[in-house]
CSV table of N, CA and C and ligand atoms in Angstrom, one decimal:
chain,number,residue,atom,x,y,z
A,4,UNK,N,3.8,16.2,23.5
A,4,UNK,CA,3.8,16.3,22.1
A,4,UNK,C,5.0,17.1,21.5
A,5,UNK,N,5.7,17.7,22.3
A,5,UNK,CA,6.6,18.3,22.1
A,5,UNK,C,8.1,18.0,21.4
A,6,UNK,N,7.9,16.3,21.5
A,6,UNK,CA,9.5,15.6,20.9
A,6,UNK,C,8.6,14.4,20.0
A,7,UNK,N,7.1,14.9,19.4
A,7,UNK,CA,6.0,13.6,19.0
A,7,UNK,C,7.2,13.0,17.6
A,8,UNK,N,7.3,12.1,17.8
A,8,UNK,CA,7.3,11.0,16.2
A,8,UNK,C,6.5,9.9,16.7
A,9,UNK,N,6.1,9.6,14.9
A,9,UNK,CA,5.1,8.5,15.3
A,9,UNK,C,5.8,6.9,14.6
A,10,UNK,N,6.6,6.8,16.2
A,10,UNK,CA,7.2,5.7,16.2
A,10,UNK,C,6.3,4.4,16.4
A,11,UNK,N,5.3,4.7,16.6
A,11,UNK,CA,4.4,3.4,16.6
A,11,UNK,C,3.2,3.9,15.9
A,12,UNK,N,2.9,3.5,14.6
A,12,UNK,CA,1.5,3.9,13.8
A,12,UNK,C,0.7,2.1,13.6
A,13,UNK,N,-0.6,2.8,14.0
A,13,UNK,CA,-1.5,2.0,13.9
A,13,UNK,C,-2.6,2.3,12.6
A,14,UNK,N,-3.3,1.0,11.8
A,14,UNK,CA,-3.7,1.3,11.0
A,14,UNK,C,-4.5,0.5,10.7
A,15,UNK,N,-5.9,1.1,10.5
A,15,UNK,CA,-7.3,0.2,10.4
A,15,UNK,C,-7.5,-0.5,8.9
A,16,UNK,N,-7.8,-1.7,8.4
A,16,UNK,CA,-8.1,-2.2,7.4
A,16,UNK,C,-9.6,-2.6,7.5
A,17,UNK,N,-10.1,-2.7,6.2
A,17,UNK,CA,-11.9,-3.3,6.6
A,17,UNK,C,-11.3,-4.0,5.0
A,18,UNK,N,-10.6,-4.3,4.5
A,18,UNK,CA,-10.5,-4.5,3.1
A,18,UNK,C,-10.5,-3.8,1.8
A,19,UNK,N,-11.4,-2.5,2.2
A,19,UNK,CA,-11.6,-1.7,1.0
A,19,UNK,C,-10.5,-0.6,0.5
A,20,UNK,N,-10.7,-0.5,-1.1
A,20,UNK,CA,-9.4,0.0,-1.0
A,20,UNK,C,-9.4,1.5,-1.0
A,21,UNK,N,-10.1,2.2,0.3
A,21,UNK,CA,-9.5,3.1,0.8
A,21,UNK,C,-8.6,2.9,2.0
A,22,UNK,N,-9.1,1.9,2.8
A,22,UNK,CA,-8.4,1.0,3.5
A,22,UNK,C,-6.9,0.7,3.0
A,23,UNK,N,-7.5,0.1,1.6
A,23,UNK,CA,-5.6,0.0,1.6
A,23,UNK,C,-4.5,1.0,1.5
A,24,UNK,N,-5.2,1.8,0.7
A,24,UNK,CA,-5.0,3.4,0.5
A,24,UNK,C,-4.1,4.4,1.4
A,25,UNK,N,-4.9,3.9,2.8
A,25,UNK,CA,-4.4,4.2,4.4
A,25,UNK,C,-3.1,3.6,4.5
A,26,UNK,N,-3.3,2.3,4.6
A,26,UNK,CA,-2.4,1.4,5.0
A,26,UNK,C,-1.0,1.5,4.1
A,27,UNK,N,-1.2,1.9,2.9
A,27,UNK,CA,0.2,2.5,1.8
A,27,UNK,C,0.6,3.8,2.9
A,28,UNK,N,0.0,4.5,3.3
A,28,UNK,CA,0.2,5.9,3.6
A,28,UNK,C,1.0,5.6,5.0
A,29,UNK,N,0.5,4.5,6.1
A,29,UNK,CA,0.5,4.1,7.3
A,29,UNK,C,2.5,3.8,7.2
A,30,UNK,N,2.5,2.8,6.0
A,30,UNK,CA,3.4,2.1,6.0
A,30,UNK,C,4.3,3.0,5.6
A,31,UNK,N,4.2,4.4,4.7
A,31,UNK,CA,5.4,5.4,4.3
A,31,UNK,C,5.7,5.8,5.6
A,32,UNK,N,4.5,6.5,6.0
A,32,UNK,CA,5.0,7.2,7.5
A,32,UNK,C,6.4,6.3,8.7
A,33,UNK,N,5.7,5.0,8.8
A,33,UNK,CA,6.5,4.2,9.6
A,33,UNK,C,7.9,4.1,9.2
A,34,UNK,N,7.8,3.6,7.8
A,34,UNK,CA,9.3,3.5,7.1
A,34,UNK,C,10.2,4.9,7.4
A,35,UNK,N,9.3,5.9,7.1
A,35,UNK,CA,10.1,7.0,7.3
A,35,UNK,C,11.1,7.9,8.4
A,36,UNK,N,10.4,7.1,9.5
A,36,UNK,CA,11.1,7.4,11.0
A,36,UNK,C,11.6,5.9,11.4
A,37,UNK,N,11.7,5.0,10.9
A,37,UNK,CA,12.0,3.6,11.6
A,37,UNK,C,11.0,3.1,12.1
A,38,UNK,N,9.6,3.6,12.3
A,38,UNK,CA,9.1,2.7,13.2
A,38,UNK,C,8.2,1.7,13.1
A,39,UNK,N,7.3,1.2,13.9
A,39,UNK,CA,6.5,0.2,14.3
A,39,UNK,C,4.8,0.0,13.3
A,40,UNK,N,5.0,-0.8,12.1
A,40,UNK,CA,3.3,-0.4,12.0
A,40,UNK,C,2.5,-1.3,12.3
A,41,UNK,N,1.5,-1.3,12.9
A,41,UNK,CA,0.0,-2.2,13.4
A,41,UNK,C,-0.3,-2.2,12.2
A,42,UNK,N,-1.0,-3.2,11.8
A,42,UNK,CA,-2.2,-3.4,11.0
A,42,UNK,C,-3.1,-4.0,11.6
A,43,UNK,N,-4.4,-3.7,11.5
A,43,UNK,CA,-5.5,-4.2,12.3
A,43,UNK,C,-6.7,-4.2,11.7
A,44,UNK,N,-7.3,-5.5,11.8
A,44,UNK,CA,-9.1,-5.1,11.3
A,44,UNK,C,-9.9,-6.0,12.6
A,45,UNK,N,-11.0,-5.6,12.4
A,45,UNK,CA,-11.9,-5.7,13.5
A,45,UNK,C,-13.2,-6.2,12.6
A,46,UNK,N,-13.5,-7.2,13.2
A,46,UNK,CA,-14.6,-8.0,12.9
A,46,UNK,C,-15.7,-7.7,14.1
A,47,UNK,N,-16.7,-7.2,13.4
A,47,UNK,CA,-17.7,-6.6,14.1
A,47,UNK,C,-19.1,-7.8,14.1
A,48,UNK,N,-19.7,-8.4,15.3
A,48,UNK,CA,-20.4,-9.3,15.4
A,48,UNK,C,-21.9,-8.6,14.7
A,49,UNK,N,-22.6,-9.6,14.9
A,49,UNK,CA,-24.3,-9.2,14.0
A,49,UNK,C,-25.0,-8.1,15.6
A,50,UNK,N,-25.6,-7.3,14.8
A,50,UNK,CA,-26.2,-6.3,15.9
A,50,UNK,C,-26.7,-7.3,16.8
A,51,UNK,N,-26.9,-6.8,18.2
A,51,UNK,CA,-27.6,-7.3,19.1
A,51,UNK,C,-26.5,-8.4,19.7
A,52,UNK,N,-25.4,-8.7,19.3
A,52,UNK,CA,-24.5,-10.2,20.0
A,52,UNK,C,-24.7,-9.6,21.1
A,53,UNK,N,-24.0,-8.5,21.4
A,53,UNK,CA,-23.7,-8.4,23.2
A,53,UNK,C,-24.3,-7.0,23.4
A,54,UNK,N,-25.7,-7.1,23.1
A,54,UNK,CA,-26.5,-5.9,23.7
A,54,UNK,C,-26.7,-6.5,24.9
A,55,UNK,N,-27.0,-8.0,25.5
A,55,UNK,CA,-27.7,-8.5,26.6
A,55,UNK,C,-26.5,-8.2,27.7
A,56,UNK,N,-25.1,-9.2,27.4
A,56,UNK,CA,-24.3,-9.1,28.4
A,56,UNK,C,-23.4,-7.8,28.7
A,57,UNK,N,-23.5,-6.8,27.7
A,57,UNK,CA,-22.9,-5.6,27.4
A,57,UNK,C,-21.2,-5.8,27.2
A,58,UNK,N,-20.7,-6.9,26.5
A,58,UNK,CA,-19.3,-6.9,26.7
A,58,UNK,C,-19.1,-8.1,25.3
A,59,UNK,N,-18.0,-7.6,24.5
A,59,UNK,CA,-17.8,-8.5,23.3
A,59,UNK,C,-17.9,-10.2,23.6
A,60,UNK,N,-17.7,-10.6,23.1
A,60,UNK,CA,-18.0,-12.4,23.4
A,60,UNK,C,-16.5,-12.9,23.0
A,61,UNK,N,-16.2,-13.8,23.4
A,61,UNK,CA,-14.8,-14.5,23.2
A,61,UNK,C,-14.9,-15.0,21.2
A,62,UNK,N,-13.5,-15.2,21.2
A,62,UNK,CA,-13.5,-15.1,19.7
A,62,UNK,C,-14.3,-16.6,19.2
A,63,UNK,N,-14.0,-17.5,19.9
A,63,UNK,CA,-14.5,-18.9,19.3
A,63,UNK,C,-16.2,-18.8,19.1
A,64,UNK,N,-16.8,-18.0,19.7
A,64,UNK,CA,-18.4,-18.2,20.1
A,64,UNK,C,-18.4,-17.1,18.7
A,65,UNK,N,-18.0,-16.2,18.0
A,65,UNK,CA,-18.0,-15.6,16.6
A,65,UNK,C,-18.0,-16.7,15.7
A,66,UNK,N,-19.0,-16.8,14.4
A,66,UNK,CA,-19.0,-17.6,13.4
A,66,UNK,C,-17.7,-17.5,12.7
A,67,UNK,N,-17.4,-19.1,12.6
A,67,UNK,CA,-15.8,-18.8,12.2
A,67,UNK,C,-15.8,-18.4,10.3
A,68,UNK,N,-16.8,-18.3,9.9
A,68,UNK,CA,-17.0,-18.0,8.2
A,68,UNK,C,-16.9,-16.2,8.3
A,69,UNK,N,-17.1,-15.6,9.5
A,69,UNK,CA,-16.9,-14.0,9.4
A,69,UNK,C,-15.7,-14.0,9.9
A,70,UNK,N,-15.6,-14.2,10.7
A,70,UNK,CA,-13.6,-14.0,11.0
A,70,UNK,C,-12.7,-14.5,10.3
A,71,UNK,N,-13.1,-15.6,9.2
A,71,UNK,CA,-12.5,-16.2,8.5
A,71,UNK,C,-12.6,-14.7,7.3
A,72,UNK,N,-13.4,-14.5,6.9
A,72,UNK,CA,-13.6,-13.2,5.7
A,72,UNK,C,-12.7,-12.1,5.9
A,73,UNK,N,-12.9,-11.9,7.5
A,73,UNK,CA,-12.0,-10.5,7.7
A,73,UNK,C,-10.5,-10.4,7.8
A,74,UNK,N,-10.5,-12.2,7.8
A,74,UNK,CA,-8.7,-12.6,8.1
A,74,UNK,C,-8.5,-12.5,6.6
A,75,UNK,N,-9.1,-12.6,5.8
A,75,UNK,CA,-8.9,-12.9,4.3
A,75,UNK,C,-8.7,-11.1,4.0
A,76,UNK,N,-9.3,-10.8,4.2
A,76,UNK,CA,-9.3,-8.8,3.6
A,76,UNK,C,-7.7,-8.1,4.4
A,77,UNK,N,-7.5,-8.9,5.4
A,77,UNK,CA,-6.4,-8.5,6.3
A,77,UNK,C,-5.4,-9.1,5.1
A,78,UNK,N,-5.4,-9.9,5.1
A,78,UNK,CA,-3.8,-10.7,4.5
A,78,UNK,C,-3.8,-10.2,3.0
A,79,UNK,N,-4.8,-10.1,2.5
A,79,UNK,CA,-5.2,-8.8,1.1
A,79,UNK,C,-4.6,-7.9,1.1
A,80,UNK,N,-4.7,-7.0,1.9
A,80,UNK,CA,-3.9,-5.9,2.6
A,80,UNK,C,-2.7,-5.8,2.9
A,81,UNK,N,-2.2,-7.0,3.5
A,81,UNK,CA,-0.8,-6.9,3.6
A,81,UNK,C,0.2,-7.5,2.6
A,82,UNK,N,-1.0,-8.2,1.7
A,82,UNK,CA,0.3,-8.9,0.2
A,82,UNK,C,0.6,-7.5,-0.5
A,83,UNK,N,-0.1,-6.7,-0.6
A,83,UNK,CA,-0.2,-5.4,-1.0
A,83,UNK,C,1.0,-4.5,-0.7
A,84,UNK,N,1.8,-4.2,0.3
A,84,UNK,CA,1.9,-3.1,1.5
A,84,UNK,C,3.6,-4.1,1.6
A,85,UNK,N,3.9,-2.6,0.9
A,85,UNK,CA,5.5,-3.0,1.0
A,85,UNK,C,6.3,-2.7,2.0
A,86,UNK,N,6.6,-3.8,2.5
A,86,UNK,CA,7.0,-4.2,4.2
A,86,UNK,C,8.7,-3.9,4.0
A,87,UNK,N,9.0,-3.6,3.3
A,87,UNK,CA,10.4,-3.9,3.6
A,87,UNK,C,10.8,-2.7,4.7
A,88,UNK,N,12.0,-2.9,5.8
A,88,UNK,CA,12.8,-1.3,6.6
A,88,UNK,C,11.3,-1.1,7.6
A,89,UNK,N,10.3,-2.0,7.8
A,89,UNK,CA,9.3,-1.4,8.7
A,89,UNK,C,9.2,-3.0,9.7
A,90,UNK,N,9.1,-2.4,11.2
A,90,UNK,CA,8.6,-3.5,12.1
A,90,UNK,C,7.1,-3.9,11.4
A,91,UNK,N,6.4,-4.7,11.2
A,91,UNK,CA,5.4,-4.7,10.6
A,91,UNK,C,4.6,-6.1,11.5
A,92,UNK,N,3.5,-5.8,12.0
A,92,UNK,CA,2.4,-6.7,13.4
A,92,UNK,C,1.3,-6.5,12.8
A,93,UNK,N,0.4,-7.9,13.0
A,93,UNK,CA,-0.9,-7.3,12.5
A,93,UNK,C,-1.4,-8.4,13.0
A,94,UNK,N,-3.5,-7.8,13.8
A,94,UNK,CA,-3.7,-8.6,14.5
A,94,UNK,C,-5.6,-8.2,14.1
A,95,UNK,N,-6.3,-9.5,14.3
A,95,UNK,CA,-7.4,-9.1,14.1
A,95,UNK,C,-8.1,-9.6,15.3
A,96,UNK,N,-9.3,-8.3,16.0
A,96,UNK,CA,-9.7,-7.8,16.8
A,96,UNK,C,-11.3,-8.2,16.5
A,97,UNK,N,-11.9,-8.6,17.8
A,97,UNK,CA,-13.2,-8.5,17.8
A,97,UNK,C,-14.4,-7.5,18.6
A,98,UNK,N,-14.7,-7.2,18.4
A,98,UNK,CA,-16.0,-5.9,18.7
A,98,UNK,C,-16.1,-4.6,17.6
A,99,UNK,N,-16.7,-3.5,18.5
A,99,UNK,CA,-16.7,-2.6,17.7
A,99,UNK,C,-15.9,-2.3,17.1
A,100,UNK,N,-15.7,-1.7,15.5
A,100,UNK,CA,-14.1,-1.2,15.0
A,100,UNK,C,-14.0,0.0,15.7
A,101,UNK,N,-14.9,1.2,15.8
A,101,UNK,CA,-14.3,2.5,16.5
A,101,UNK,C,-13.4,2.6,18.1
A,102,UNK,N,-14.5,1.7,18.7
A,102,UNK,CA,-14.0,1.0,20.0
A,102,UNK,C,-12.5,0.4,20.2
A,103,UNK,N,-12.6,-0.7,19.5
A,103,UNK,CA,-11.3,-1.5,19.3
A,103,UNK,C,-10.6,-0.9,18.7
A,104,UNK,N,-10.3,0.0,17.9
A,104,UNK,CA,-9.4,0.8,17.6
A,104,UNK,C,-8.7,1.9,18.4
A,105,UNK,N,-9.7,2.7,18.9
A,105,UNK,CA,-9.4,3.5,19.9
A,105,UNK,C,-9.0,2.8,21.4
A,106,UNK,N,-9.5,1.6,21.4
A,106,UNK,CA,-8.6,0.8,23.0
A,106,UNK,C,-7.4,0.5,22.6
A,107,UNK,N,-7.3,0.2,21.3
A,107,UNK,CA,-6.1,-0.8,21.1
A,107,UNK,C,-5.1,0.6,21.3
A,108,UNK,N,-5.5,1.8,20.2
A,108,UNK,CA,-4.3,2.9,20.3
A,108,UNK,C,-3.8,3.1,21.8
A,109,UNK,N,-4.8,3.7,22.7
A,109,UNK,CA,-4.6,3.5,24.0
A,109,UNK,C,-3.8,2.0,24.9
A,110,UNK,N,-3.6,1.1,24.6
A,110,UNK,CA,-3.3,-0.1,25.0
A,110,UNK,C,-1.7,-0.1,24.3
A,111,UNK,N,-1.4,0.4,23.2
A,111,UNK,CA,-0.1,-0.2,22.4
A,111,UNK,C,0.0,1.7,22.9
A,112,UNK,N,-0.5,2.3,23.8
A,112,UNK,CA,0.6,3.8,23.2
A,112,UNK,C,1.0,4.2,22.1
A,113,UNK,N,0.0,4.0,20.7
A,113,UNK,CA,0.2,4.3,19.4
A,113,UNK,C,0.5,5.8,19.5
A,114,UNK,N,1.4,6.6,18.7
A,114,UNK,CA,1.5,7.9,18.0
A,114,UNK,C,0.6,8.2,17.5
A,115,UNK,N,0.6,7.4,16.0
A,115,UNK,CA,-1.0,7.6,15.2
A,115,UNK,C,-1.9,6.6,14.6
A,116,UNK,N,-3.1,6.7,14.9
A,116,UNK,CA,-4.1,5.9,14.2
A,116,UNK,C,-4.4,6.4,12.8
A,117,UNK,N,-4.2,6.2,11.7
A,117,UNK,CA,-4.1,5.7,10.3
A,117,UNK,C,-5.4,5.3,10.1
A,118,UNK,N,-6.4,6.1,9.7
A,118,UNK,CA,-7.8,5.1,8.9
A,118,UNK,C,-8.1,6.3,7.5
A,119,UNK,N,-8.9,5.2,6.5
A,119,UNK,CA,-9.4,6.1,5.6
A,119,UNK,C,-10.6,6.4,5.7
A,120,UNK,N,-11.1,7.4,5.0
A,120,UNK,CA,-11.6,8.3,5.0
A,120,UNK,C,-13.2,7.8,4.5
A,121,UNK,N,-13.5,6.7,3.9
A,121,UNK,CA,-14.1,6.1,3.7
A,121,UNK,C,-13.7,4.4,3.6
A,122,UNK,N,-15.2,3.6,4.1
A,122,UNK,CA,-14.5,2.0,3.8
A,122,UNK,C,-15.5,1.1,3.4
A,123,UNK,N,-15.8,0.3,3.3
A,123,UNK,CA,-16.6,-0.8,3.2
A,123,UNK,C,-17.7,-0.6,2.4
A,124,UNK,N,-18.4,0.3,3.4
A,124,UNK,CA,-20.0,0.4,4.0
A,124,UNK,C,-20.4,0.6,2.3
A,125,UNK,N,-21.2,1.0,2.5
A,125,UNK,CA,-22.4,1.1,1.3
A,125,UNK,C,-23.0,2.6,1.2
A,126,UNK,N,-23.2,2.8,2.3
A,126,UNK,CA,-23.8,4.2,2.4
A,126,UNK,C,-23.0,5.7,1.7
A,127,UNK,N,-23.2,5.9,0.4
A,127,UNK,CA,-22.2,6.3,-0.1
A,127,UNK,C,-22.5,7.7,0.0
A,128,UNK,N,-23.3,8.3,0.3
A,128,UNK,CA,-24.0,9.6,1.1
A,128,UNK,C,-22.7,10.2,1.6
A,129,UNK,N,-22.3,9.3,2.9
A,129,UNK,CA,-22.2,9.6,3.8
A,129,UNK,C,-20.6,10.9,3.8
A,130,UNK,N,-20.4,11.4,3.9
A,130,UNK,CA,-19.0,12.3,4.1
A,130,UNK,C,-18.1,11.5,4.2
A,131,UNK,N,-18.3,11.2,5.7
A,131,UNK,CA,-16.9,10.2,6.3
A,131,UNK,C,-17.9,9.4,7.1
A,132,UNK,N,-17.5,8.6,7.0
A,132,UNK,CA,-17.5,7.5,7.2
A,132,UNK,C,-17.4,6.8,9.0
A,133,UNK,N,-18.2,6.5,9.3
A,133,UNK,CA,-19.1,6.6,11.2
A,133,UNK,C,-17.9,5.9,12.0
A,134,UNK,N,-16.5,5.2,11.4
A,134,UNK,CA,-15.7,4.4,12.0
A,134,UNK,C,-14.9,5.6,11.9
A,135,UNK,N,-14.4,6.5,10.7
A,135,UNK,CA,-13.0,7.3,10.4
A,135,UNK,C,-13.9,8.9,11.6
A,136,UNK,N,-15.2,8.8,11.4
A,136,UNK,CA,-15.6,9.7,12.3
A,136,UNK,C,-15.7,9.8,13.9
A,137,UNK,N,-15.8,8.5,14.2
A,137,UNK,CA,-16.0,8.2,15.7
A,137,UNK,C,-14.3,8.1,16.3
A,138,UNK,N,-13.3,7.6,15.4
A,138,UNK,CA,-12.0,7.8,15.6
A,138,UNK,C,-11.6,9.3,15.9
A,139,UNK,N,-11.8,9.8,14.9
A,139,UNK,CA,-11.4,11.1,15.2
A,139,UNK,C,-11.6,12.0,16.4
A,140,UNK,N,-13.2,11.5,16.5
A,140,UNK,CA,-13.6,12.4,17.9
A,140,UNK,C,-13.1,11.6,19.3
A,141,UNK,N,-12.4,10.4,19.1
A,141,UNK,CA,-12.4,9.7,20.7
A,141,UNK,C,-11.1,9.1,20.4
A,142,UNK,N,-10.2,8.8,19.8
A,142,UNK,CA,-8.9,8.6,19.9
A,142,UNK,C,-8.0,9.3,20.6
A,143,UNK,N,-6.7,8.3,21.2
A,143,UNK,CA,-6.2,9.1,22.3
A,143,UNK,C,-5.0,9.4,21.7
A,144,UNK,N,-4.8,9.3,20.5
A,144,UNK,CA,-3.3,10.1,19.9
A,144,UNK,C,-3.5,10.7,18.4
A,145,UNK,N,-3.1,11.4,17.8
A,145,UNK,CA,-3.7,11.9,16.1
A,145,UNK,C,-4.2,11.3,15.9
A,146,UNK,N,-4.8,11.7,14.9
A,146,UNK,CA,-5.5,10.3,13.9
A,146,UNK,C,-5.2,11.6,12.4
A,147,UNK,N,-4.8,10.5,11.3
A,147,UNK,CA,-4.9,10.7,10.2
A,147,UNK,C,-5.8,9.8,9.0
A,148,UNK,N,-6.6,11.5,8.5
A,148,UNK,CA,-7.7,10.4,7.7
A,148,UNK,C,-7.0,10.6,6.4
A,149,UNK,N,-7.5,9.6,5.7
A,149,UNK,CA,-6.5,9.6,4.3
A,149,UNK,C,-8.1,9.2,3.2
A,150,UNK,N,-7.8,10.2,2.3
A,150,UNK,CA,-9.0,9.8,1.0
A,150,UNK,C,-9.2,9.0,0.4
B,218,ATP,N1,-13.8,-3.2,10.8
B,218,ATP,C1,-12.8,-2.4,10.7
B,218,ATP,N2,-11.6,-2.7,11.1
B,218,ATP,C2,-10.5,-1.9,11.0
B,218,ATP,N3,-10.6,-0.7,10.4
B,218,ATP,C3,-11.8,-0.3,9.9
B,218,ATP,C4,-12.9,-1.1,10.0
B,218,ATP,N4,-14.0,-0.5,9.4
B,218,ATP,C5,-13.5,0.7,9.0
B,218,ATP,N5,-12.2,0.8,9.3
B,218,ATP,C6,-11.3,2.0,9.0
B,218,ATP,O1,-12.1,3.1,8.9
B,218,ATP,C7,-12.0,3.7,7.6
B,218,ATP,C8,-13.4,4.3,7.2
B,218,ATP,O2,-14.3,3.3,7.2
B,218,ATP,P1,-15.8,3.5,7.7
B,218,ATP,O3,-16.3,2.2,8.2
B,218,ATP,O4,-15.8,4.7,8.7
B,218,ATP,O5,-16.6,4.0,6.4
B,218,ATP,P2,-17.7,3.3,5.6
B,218,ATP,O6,-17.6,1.8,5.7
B,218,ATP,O7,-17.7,3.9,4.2
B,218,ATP,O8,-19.0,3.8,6.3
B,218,ATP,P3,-19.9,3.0,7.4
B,218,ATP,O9,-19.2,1.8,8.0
B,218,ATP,O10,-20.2,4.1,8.5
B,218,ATP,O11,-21.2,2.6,6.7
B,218,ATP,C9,-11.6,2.5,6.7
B,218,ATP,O12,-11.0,2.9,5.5
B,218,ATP,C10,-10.6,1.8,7.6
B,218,ATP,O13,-9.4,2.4,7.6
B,219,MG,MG1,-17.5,0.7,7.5
């Protein structure tokens, strides 16, 4: 951590706009050192898909009307998110979001994972939010939550 820049930032979308919120914040940071940003959302199957075989299912066996939705909130996101002076990649992921976020950071050697602080859900109780929360505690590089 000693010489850390976060030349590769990763950043979770679900559509909502604290989501995008992130993803503005994701994209200053990257612009600001030169580097790399991920954009990523994760389409989370209906409870129980892969409670039996214990392992996500290949993307084609996913109803293509949910992955179609989540590709729609992704490209939302990115008409938004001013790309200019930034490497800019973005890819959508199937399984858990907490999971797939935190493999993917680990997998690309991200610097930092980028999620807001709230997204989607409904549960408006909640503090933070069970994906910006589960990131935090099991991610393998910072994580920055954004309001
Ligand atoms: N499916 C997803 N794919 C990518 N990033 C996600 C996804 N879901 C959430 N995130 C990231 O996590 C942030 C917090 O969302 P989170 O899901 O934790 O809160 P919530 O939807 O309000 O609550 P919950 O999902 O626990 O009901 C979002 O702003 C986004 O950055
Ligand atoms: Mg959510």
């Amino acid at each position: 951590m000693e010489n850390w820049r976060p030349g590769v930032v990763i950043v979770g979308v679900d559509g909502s706009d604290q989501s995008l919120r992130a993803a503005q914040v994701a994209a200053a940071i990257a612009r600001s050192v030169g580097g790399r940003l991920h954009v990523v959302t994760v389409v989370r199957p209906p409870e129980g898909w892969w409670g039996v075989v214990g392992s996500p299912p290949p993307a084609d066996a996913l109803s293509a009307s949910m992955a179609d939705a989540q590709r729609s909130a992704l490209d939302r996101t990115l008409d938004r998110l001013p790309t200019d002076g930034i490497e800019l990649t973005s890819a959508e992921e199937i399984g858990d979001p907490a999971s797939a976020l935190t493999s993917l950071a680990d997998d690309m050697g991200a610097d930092l994972l980028v999620v807001g602080r709230r997204g989607a859900g409904m549960v408006e109780r909640l503090i933070l939010g069970s994906v910006a929360d589960r990131v935090a505690h099991d991610a393998p590089c910072p994580v920055l939550i954004v309001p």
